Tab-separated table of C-alpha atoms and ligand atoms in Angstrom:
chain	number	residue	atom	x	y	z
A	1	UNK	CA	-1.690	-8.759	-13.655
A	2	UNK	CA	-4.792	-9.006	-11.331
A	3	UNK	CA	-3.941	-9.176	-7.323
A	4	UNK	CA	-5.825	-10.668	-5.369
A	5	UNK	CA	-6.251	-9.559	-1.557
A	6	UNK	CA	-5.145	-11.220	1.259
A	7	UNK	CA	-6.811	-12.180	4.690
A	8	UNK	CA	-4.606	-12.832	7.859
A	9	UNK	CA	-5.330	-16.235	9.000
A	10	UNK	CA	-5.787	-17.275	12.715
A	11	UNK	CA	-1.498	-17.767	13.296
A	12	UNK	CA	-0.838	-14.278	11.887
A	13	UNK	CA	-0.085	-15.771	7.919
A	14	UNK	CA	-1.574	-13.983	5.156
A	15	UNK	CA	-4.153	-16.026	3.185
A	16	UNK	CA	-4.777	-15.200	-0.244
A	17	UNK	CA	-8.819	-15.036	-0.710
A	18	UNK	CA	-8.709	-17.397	-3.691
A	19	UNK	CA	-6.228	-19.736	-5.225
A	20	UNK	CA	-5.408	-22.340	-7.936
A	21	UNK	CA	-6.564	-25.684	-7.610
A	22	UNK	CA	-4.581	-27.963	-9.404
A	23	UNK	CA	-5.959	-31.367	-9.721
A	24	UNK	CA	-5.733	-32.787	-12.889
A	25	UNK	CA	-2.517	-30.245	-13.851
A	26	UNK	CA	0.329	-32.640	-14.166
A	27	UNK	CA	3.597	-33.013	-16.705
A	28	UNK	CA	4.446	-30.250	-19.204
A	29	UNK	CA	1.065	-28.783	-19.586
A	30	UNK	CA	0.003	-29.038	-16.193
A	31	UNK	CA	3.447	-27.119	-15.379
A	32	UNK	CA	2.540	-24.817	-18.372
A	33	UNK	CA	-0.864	-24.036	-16.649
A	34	UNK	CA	0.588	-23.103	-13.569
A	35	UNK	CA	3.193	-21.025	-14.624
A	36	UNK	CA	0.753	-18.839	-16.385
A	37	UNK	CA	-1.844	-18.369	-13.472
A	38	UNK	CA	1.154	-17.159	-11.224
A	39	UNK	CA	1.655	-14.642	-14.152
A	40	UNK	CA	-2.244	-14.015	-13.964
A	41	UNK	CA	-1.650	-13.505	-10.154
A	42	UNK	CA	-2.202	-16.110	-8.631
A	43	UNK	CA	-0.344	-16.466	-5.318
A	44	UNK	CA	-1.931	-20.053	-3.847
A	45	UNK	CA	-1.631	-23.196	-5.278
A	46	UNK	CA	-3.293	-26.179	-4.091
A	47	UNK	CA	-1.694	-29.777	-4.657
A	48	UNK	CA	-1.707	-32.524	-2.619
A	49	UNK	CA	0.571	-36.099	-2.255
A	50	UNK	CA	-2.699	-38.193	-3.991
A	51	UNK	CA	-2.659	-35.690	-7.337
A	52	UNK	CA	0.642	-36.551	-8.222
A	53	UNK	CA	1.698	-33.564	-8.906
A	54	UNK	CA	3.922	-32.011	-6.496
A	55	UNK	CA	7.352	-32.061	-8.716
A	56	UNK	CA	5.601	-30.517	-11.124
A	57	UNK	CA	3.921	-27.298	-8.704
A	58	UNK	CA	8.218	-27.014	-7.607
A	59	UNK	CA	9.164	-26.634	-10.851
A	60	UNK	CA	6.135	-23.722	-11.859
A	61	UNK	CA	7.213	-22.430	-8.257
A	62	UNK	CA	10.956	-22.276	-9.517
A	63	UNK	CA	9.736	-20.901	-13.320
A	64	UNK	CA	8.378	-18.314	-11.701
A	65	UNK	CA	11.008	-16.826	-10.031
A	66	UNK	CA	8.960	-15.365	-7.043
A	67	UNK	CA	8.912	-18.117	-4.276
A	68	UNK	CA	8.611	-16.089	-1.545
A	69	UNK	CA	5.136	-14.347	-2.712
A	70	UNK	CA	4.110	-17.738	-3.630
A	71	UNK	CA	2.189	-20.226	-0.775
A	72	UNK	CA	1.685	-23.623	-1.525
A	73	UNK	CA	-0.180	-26.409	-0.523
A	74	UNK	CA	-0.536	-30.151	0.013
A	75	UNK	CA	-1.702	-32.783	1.961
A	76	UNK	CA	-0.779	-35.825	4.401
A	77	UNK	CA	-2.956	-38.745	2.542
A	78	UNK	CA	-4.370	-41.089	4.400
A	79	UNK	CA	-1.496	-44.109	3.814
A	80	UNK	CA	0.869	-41.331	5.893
A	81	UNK	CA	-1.533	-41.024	9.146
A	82	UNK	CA	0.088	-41.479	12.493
A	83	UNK	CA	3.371	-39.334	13.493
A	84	UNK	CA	6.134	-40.547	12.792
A	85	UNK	CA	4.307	-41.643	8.969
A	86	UNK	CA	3.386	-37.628	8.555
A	87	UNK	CA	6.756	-36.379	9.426
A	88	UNK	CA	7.965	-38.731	6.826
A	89	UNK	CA	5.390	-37.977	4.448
A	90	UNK	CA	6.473	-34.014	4.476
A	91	UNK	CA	9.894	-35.332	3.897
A	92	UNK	CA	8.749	-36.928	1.025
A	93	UNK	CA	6.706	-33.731	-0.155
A	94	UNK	CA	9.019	-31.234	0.607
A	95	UNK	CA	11.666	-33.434	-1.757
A	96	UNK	CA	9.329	-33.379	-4.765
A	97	UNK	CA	8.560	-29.647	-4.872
A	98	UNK	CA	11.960	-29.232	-4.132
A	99	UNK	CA	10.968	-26.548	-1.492
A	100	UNK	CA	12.265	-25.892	2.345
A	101	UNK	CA	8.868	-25.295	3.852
A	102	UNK	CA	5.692	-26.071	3.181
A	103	UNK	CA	3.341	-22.632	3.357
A	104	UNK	CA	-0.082	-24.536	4.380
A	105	UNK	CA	0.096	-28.461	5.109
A	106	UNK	CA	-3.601	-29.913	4.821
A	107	UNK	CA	-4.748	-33.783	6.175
A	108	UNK	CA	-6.758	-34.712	3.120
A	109	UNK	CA	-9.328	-36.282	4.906
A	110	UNK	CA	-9.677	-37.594	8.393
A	111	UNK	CA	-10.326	-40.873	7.678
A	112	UNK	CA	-11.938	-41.256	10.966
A	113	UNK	CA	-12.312	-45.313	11.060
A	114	UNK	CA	-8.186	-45.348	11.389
A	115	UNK	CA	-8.439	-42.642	14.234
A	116	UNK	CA	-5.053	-41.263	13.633
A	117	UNK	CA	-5.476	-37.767	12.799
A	118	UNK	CA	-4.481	-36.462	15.784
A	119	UNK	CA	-1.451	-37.821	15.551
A	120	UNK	CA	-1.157	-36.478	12.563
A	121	UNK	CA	-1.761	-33.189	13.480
A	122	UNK	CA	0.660	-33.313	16.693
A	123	UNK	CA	3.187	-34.463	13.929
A	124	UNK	CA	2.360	-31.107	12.021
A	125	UNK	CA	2.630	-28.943	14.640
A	126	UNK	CA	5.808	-30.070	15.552
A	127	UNK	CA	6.935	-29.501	11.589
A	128	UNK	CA	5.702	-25.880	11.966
A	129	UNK	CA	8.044	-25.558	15.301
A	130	UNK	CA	11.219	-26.618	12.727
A	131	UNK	CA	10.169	-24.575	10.112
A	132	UNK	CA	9.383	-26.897	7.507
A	133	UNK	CA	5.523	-26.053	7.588
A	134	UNK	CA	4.178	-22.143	8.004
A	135	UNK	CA	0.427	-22.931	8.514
A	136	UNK	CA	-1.096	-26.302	10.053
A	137	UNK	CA	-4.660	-27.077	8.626
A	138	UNK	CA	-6.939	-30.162	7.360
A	139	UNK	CA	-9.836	-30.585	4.669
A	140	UNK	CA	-12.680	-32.184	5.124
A	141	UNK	CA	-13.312	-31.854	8.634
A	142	UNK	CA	-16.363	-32.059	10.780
A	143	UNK	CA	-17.042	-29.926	13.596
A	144	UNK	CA	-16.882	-33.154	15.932
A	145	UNK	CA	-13.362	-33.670	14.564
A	146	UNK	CA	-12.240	-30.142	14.523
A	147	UNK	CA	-13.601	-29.901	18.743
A	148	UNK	CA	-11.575	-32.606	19.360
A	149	UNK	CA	-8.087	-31.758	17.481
A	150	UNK	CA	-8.373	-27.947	19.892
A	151	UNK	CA	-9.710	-30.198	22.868
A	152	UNK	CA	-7.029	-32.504	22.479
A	153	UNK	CA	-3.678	-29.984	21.153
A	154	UNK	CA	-4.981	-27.068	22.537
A	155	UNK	CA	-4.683	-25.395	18.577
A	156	UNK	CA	-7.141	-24.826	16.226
A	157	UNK	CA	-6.434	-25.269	12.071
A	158	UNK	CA	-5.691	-22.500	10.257
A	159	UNK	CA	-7.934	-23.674	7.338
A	160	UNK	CA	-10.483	-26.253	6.715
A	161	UNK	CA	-10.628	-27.205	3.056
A	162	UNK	CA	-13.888	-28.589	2.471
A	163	UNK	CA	-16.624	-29.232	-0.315
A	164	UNK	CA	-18.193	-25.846	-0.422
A	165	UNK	CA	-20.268	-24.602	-3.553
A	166	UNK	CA	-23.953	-22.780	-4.356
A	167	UNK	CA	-25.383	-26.723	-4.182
A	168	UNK	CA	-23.438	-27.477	-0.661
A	169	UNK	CA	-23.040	-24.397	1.164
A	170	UNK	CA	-22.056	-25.399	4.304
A	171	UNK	CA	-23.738	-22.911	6.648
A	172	UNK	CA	-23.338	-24.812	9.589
A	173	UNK	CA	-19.862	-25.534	9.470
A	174	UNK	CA	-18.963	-22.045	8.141
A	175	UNK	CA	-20.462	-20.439	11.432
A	176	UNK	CA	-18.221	-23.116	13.516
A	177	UNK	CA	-15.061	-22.195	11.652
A	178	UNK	CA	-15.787	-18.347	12.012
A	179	UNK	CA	-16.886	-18.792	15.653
A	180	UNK	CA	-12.757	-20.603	16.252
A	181	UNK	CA	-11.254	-18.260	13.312
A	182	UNK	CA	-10.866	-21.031	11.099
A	183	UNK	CA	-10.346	-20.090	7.585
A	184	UNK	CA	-12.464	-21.694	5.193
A	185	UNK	CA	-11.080	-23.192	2.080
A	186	UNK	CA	-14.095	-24.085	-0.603
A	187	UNK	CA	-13.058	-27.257	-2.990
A	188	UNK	CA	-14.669	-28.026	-6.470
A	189	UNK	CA	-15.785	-24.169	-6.261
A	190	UNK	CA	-17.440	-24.586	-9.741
A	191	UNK	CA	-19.223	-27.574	-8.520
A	192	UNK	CA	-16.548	-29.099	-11.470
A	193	UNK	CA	-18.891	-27.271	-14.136
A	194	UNK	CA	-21.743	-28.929	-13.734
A	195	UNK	CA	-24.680	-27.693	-14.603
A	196	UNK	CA	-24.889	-24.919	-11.615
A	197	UNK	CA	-23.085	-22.490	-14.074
A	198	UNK	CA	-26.512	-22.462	-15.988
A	199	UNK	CA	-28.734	-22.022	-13.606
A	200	UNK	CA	-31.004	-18.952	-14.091
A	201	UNK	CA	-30.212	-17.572	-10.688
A	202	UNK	CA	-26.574	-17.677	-11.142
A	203	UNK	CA	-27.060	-16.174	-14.740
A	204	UNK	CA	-29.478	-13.448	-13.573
A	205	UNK	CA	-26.940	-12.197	-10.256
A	206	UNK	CA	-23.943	-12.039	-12.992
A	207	UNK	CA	-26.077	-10.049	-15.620
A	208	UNK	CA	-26.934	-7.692	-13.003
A	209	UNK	CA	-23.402	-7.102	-12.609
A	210	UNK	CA	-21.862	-7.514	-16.268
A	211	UNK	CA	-19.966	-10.403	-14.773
A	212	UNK	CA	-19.857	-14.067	-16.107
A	213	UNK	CA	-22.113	-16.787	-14.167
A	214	UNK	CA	-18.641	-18.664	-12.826
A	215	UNK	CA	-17.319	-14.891	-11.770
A	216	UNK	CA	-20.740	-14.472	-9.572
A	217	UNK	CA	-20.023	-17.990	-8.348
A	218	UNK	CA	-16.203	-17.123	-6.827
A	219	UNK	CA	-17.632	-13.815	-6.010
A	220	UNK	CA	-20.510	-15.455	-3.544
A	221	UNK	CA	-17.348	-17.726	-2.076
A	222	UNK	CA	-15.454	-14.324	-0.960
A	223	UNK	CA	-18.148	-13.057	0.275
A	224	UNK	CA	-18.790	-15.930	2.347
A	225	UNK	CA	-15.220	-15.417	3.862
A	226	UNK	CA	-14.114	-18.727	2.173
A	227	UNK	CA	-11.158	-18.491	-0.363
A	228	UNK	CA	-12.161	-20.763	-3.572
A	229	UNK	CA	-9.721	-22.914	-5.425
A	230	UNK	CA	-11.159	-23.147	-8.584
A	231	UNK	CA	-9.082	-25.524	-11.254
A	232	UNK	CA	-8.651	-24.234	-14.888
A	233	UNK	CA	-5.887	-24.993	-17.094
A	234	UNK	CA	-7.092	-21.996	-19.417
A	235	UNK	CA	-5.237	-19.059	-18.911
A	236	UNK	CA	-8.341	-16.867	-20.136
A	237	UNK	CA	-10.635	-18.657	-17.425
A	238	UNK	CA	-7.680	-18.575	-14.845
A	239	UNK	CA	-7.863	-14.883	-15.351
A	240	UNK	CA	-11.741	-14.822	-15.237
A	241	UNK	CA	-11.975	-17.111	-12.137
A	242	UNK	CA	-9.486	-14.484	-10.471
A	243	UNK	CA	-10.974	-11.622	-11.859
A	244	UNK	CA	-13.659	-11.451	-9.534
A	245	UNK	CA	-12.816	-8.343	-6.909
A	246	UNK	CA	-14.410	-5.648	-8.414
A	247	UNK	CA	-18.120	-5.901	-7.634
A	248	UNK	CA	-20.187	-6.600	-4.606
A	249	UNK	CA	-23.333	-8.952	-3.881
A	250	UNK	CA	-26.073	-8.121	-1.927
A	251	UNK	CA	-27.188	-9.891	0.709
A	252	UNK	CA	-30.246	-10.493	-0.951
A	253	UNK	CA	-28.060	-12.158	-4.118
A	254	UNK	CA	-26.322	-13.930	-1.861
A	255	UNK	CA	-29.010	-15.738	0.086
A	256	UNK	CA	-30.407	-16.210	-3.607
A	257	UNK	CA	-27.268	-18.485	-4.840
A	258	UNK	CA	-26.957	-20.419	-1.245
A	259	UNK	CA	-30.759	-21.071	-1.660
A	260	UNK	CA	-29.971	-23.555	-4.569
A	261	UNK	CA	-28.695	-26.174	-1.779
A	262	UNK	CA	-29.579	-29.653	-2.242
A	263	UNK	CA	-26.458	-31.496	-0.557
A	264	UNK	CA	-22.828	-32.972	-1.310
A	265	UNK	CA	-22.896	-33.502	-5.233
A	266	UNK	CA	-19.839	-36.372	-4.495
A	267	UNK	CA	-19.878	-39.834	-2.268
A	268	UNK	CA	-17.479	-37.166	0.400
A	269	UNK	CA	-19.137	-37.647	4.087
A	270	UNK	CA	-16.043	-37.224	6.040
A	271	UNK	CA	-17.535	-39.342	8.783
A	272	UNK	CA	-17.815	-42.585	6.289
A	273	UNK	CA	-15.698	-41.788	3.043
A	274	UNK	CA	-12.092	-43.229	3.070
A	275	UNK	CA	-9.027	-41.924	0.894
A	276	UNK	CA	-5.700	-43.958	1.229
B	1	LIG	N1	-9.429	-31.533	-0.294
B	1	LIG	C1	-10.123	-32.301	-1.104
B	1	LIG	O1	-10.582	-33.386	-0.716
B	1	LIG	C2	-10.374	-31.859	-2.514
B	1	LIG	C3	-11.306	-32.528	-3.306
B	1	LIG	C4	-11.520	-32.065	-4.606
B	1	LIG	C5	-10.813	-30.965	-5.086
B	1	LIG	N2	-9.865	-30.354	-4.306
B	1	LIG	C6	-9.104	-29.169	-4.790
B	1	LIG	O2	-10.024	-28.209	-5.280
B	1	LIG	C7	-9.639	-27.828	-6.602
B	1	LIG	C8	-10.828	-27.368	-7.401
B	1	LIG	O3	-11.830	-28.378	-7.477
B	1	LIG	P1	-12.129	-29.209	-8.820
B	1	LIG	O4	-10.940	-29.190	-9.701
B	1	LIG	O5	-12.694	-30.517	-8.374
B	1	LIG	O6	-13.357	-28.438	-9.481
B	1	LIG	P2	-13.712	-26.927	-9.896
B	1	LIG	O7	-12.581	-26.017	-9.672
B	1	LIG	O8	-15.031	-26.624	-9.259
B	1	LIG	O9	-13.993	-27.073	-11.457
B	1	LIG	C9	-12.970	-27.360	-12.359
B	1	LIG	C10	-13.588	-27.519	-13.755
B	1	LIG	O10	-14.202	-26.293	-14.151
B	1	LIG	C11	-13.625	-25.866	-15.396
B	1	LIG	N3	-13.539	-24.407	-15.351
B	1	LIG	C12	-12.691	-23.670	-14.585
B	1	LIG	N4	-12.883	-22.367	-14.803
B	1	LIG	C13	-13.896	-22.270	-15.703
B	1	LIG	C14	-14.554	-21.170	-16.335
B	1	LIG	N5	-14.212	-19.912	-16.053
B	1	LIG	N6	-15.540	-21.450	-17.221
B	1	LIG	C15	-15.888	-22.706	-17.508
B	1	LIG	N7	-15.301	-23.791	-16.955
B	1	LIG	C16	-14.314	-23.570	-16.060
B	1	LIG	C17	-12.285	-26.548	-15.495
B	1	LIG	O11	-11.927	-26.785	-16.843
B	1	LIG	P3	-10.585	-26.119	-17.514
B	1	LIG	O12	-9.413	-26.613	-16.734
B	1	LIG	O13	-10.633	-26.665	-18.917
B	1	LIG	O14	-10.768	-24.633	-17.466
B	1	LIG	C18	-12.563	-27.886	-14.803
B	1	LIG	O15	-13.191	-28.800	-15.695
B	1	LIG	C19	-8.956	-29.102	-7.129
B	1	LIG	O16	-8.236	-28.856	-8.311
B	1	LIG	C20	-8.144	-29.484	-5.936
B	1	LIG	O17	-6.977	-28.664	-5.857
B	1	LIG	C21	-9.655	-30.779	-3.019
């Protein structure tokens, strides 16, 4: 079983430095998949309300036997924005995965045109004071919108989930979220397997180090201090996406993957797209 190390994150939780997404896992097979990456050792899962897929990440939590190694993720959709709607909503989460507490509870995305994400978040941090949430972050924040949730509560995230991969690397907003020790989260790691696991860059950094072109990938996202949450339902790639600890870049390889940036690959500008 591979471990993967840990990072503490900005309220004193450990953070595991890469995780399972798990969009797209759902009924037997999707509770299958899960089930075996926990084997693999895999300690984070990522769901979320909007993948439909919550009872199923309780009952691989439950298979497994080791809850309380395990952290586990979702996310206040936008439908649930506003405070009293988000407590509810975690009611409604925390009753599908059949769980007490919620280890890191996300706002999918800010959805800034409703202008109820502070709200929200208040409505978090108030869940974390109960008990029924451990860490209080969001995904796919700006750094307008993450000034104004620590203007306005006083608290900064734990963890900003956001669309992070060799095409989109994010420089900008990585600096922000190091300068208020935000953690950051990378989504579609892979860039979903487009073509960026062929590109000769990629292929020469991973020859160089006898490692696959999607292990130098997850490698480049630890080394930018942002844990990746790459989906597979293969529990061969599960254990070669996790596999990915034992060899360093160089700075030089490094600046060599982030120079294939060319922008968002999806329609996702947090300050215009919209997810109910
Ligand atoms: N917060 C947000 O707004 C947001 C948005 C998008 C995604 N997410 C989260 O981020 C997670 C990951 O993103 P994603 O699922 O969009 O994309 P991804 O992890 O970048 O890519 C997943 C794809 O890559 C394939 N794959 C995985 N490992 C591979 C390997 N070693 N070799 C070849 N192919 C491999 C998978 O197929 P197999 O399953 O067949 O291996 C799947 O088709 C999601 O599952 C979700 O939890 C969050």
């Amino acid at each position: 079983m591979l471990t993967i190390p840990t990072v503490t994150l900005n309220d004193g939780n450990d953070f595991p430095e890469l995780g399972l997404g798990t969009y797209n896992l759902r009924g037997d097979e999707g509770v299958d998949a899960m089930v075996a990456a926990i084997g693999n050792g895999y300690r984070l899962l990522d769901s979320a309300v909007n993948y439909e897929n919550e009872t199923e990440v309780g009952e691989a939590v439950r298979r497994s036997g080791i809850r309380d190694e395990l952290l586990i993720t979702t996310k206040v959709p936008g439908r649930d924005h506003g405070f009293d709607e988000t407590v509810r909503s975690a009611a409604g989460s925390l009753e599908r995965l059949g769980l007490e507490c919620i280890d890191l509870y996300l706002i999918h995305w800010p959805n800034p045109r409703v202008d109820k994400y502070v709200e929200s978040y208040r409505a978090m941090l108030a869940l974390r004071d109960e008990g029924k949430v451990r860490s209080v972050g969001v995904s796919n924040f700006t750094e307008a919108m993450l000034s104004r949730l620590i203007e306005e509560t006083g608290v900064a995230p734990a963890v900003n989930q956001v669309e992070l991969h060799p095409y989109f690397p994010q420089q900008h907003l990585r600096a922000f979220h190091a300068a208020h020790g935000i953690r950051t989260e990378s989504w579609s790691p892979l860039a979903r397997r487009s073509e960026l696991l062929t590109e000769p860059v990629i292929a020469d950094v991973a020859a160089a180090h006898g490692v696959t072109p999607t292990q130098a990938v997850l490698r480049w996202h630890t080394m930018l201090s942002s844990t990746p949450i790459p989906k597979s339902a293969d529990p061969s790639r599960q254990i070669e996406n996790a596999d990915v600890f034992g060899f360093t870049l160089s700075g030089d390889e490094i600046a060599a993957i982030s120079a294939l940036e060319r922008g968002r690959l999806w329609d996702g500008d947090p300050d215009t797209h919209e997810e109910m």
